[in-house]
Amino acid sequence: MGFREQKKYLTELKKFEWKFTPAEQYDFKMFVKRDKDEEDFDTLSMSKLKAMYDKYTLNKEKKNFDHIFKK
């Protein structure tokens, strides 16, 4: 896991920060601090970050509304 993925996860999770539990908020703040110091996350931290990312970001299917707007 690289620095780019780490940045991507953190920027996406900032949108959902208000939904976090107190423990998740603490972890997220520590991740942000470590990111500001430009540290690479170890495997445990990266797995926690990925688990949070998977929990809060869902790939929703975009509905096709073409049948409504036919001419």
Coordinates of C-alpha atoms in Angstrom, one line a residue:
M1 CA 0.0 0.0 0.0
G2 CA 1.4 3.3 -1.0
F3 CA 1.3 6.9 -0.1
R4 CA -1.2 7.7 -2.8
E5 CA -3.7 5.2 -1.5
Q6 CA -3.2 6.5 2.0
K7 CA -4.0 10.0 0.8
K8 CA -7.0 8.8 -1.2
Y9 CA -8.5 7.0 1.8
L10 CA -8.0 10.0 4.1
T11 CA -9.5 12.5 1.7
E12 CA -12.5 10.3 1.1
L13 CA -13.0 9.7 4.8
K14 CA -13.0 13.4 5.7
K15 CA -16.5 13.5 4.2
F16 CA -17.8 11.0 6.7
E17 CA -15.9 12.2 9.8
W18 CA -19.2 13.3 11.4
K19 CA -20.4 9.6 11.3
F20 CA -17.5 8.2 13.2
T21 CA -17.7 6.6 16.6
P22 CA -15.4 8.2 19.3
A23 CA -12.8 5.4 18.9
E24 CA -12.9 5.9 15.1
Q25 CA -12.5 9.6 15.5
Y26 CA -9.5 9.2 17.6
D27 CA -7.9 6.8 15.1
F28 CA -8.7 9.1 12.2
K29 CA -7.2 12.1 14.0
M30 CA -4.0 10.1 14.6
F31 CA -4.0 9.0 10.9
V32 CA -4.3 12.7 9.8
K33 CA -1.5 13.7 12.2
R34 CA 0.8 10.9 10.8
D35 CA -0.1 11.9 7.3
K36 CA 0.8 15.6 8.0
D37 CA 4.2 14.3 9.2
E38 CA 4.4 12.4 5.9
E39 CA 4.8 9.0 7.6
D40 CA 4.0 5.9 5.7
F41 CA 1.5 3.8 7.6
D42 CA 2.5 0.3 8.8
T43 CA 0.4 -2.7 7.8
L44 CA -1.8 -2.6 10.9
S45 CA -2.6 1.1 10.5
M46 CA -3.3 0.7 6.8
S47 CA -5.6 -2.2 7.4
K48 CA -7.6 -0.1 10.0
L49 CA -7.8 2.8 7.6
K50 CA -8.9 0.5 4.8
A51 CA -11.6 -1.1 7.0
M52 CA -12.9 2.4 7.9
Y53 CA -12.9 3.3 4.2
D54 CA -14.8 0.2 3.3
K55 CA -17.3 0.7 6.1
Y56 CA -18.2 4.3 5.2
T57 CA -17.8 4.5 1.4
L58 CA -20.2 2.5 -0.5
N59 CA -20.2 2.0 -4.3
K60 CA -23.8 2.8 -5.1
E61 CA -25.1 2.0 -8.5
K62 CA -26.2 5.0 -10.4
K63 CA -29.8 4.7 -11.5
N64 CA -30.6 5.1 -15.1
F65 CA -33.4 7.6 -15.5
D66 CA -33.4 7.7 -19.3
H67 CA -36.8 6.0 -19.4
I68 CA -38.3 9.0 -17.6
F69 CA -36.9 11.7 -19.9
K70 CA -37.7 10.1 -23.2
K71 CA -39.0 12.5 -25.9

